[in-house]
C-alpha cells in the first residue's frame, strides 16, 4: 500500500471518530442541559422542577431548580442575607 493511501485511511478514521464524538456530545447536551450560575437555560422548565438538594437540605425544600441556581450564585457572590434570614437565625440561636 502507498503511504498516501495509508494517510487517507488514517485521516478518514480520525474524522469519523471525531464526528461520532461530537454527535454524542451534542446529543447529551441537548438531553440534559445543566443550569448553573448565570448560564441559565430554559428558565421556565427549571422553574417547574424541584431543587436537586431538596432531599438533602431542609432549607432547599420547596425551592425550584431555578431558585437553587440563583441561591448558589448569590452565595458565590457573597450577597448578604435577607432580613427574614437574619431574624430566623436569631430565633434559632435564642431557642
mmCIF file of C-alpha atoms in Angstrom:
data_model
loop_
_atom_site.group_PDB
_atom_site.id
_atom_site.type_symbol
_atom_site.label_atom_id
_atom_site.label_comp_id
_atom_site.label_asym_id
_atom_site.label_seq_id
_atom_site.Cartn_x
_atom_site.Cartn_y
_atom_site.Cartn_z
ATOM 1 C CA UNK A 1 0.000 0.000 0.000
ATOM 2 C CA UNK A 2 1.189 3.512 -0.740
ATOM 3 C CA UNK A 3 1.914 5.905 2.080
ATOM 4 C CA UNK A 4 -0.691 8.321 0.705
ATOM 5 C CA UNK A 5 -3.385 5.617 0.882
ATOM 6 C CA UNK A 6 -2.490 4.807 4.496
ATOM 7 C CA UNK A 7 -2.663 8.500 5.322
ATOM 8 C CA UNK A 8 -6.102 8.795 3.722
ATOM 9 C CA UNK A 9 -7.394 5.773 5.644
ATOM 10 C CA UNK A 10 -5.959 7.040 8.949
ATOM 11 C CA UNK A 11 -7.309 10.543 8.343
ATOM 12 C CA UNK A 12 -10.747 9.208 7.464
ATOM 13 C CA UNK A 13 -10.792 7.082 10.606
ATOM 14 C CA UNK A 14 -9.906 10.091 12.749
ATOM 15 C CA UNK A 15 -12.566 12.211 11.051
ATOM 16 C CA UNK A 16 -15.265 9.565 11.635
ATOM 17 C CA UNK A 17 -14.258 9.207 15.302
ATOM 18 C CA UNK A 18 -14.319 12.984 15.790
ATOM 19 C CA UNK A 19 -17.738 13.259 14.146
ATOM 20 C CA UNK A 20 -19.115 10.460 16.330
ATOM 21 C CA UNK A 21 -17.723 12.116 19.469
ATOM 22 C CA UNK A 22 -19.173 15.485 18.517
ATOM 23 C CA UNK A 23 -22.581 13.945 17.753
ATOM 24 C CA UNK A 24 -22.582 12.118 21.092
ATOM 25 C CA UNK A 25 -21.635 15.287 22.988
ATOM 26 C CA UNK A 26 -24.322 17.388 21.290
ATOM 27 C CA UNK A 27 -26.992 14.731 21.896
ATOM 28 C CA UNK A 28 -26.107 14.533 25.596
ATOM 29 C CA UNK A 29 -26.053 18.318 25.905
ATOM 30 C CA UNK A 30 -29.489 18.534 24.263
ATOM 31 C CA UNK A 31 -30.980 15.814 26.514
ATOM 32 C CA UNK A 32 -29.645 17.174 29.812
ATOM 33 C CA UNK A 33 -28.976 20.905 29.757
ATOM 34 C CA UNK A 34 -27.432 21.999 33.042
ATOM 35 C CA UNK A 35 -28.463 25.073 34.925
ATOM 36 C CA UNK A 36 -25.822 26.787 36.997
ATOM 37 C CA UNK A 37 -24.984 30.321 37.906
ATOM 38 C CA UNK A 38 -25.591 32.973 35.289
ATOM 39 C CA UNK A 39 -25.583 30.403 32.475
ATOM 40 C CA UNK A 40 -29.289 29.632 32.918
ATOM 41 C CA UNK A 41 -31.050 27.926 30.044
ATOM 42 C CA UNK A 42 -34.771 27.318 29.690
ATOM 43 C CA UNK A 43 -35.802 29.069 32.887
ATOM 44 C CA UNK A 44 -39.456 28.088 32.613
ATOM 45 C CA UNK A 45 -38.685 24.370 32.657
ATOM 46 C CA UNK A 46 -36.216 24.706 35.505
ATOM 47 C CA UNK A 47 -38.726 26.756 37.490
ATOM 48 C CA UNK A 48 -41.061 23.732 37.491
ATOM 49 C CA UNK A 49 -38.516 21.127 38.641
ATOM 50 C CA UNK A 50 -37.782 20.720 42.375
ATOM 51 C CA UNK A 51 -34.406 21.714 43.762
ATOM 52 C CA UNK A 52 -31.785 18.963 43.363
ATOM 53 C CA UNK A 53 -30.767 19.479 47.009
ATOM 54 C CA UNK A 54 -34.348 19.262 48.389
ATOM 55 C CA UNK A 55 -33.838 15.689 49.601
ATOM 56 C CA UNK A 56 -30.658 16.564 51.487
ATOM 57 C CA UNK A 57 -31.102 20.077 52.896
ATOM 58 C CA UNK A 58 -34.129 21.331 54.799
ATOM 59 C CA UNK A 59 -33.869 24.937 53.587
ATOM 60 C CA UNK A 60 -33.954 23.728 49.961
ATOM 61 C CA UNK A 61 -37.388 22.088 50.356
ATOM 62 C CA UNK A 62 -39.993 23.986 48.395
ATOM 63 C CA UNK A 63 -37.419 25.653 46.141
ATOM 64 C CA UNK A 64 -37.292 25.026 42.413
ATOM 65 C CA UNK A 65 -34.166 24.170 40.449
ATOM 66 C CA UNK A 66 -34.113 27.769 39.220
ATOM 67 C CA UNK A 67 -34.282 29.094 42.789
ATOM 68 C CA UNK A 68 -31.455 26.731 43.713
ATOM 69 C CA UNK A 69 -29.287 28.046 40.874
ATOM 70 C CA UNK A 70 -29.960 31.664 41.867
ATOM 71 C CA UNK A 71 -29.225 30.873 45.509
ATOM 72 C CA UNK A 72 -25.890 29.287 44.579
ATOM 73 C CA UNK A 73 -24.997 32.367 42.553
ATOM 74 C CA UNK A 74 -25.934 34.708 45.395
ATOM 75 C CA UNK A 75 -23.833 32.721 47.849
ATOM 76 C CA UNK A 76 -20.912 32.692 45.424
ATOM 77 C CA UNK A 77 -21.169 36.471 45.095
ATOM 78 C CA UNK A 78 -21.465 36.811 48.892
ATOM 79 C CA UNK A 79 -24.725 38.724 48.835
ATOM 80 C CA UNK A 80 -25.913 39.472 52.317
ATOM 81 C CA UNK A 81 -28.838 37.506 53.760
ATOM 82 C CA UNK A 82 -32.316 38.982 53.786
ATOM 83 C CA UNK A 83 -33.912 40.450 56.888
ATOM 84 C CA UNK A 84 -36.063 37.329 57.244
ATOM 85 C CA UNK A 85 -32.972 35.104 57.151
ATOM 86 C CA UNK A 86 -31.348 37.164 59.901
ATOM 87 C CA UNK A 87 -34.482 37.007 62.074
ATOM 88 C CA UNK A 88 -34.776 33.252 61.608
ATOM 89 C CA UNK A 89 -31.124 32.771 62.544
ATOM 90 C CA UNK A 90 -31.570 34.919 65.667
ATOM 91 C CA UNK A 91 -34.666 32.939 66.665
ATOM 92 C CA UNK A 92 -32.792 29.662 66.270
ATOM 93 C CA UNK A 93 -29.899 30.965 68.349
ATOM 94 C CA UNK A 94 -32.237 32.131 71.129
ATOM 95 C CA UNK A 95 -34.033 28.789 71.413
#
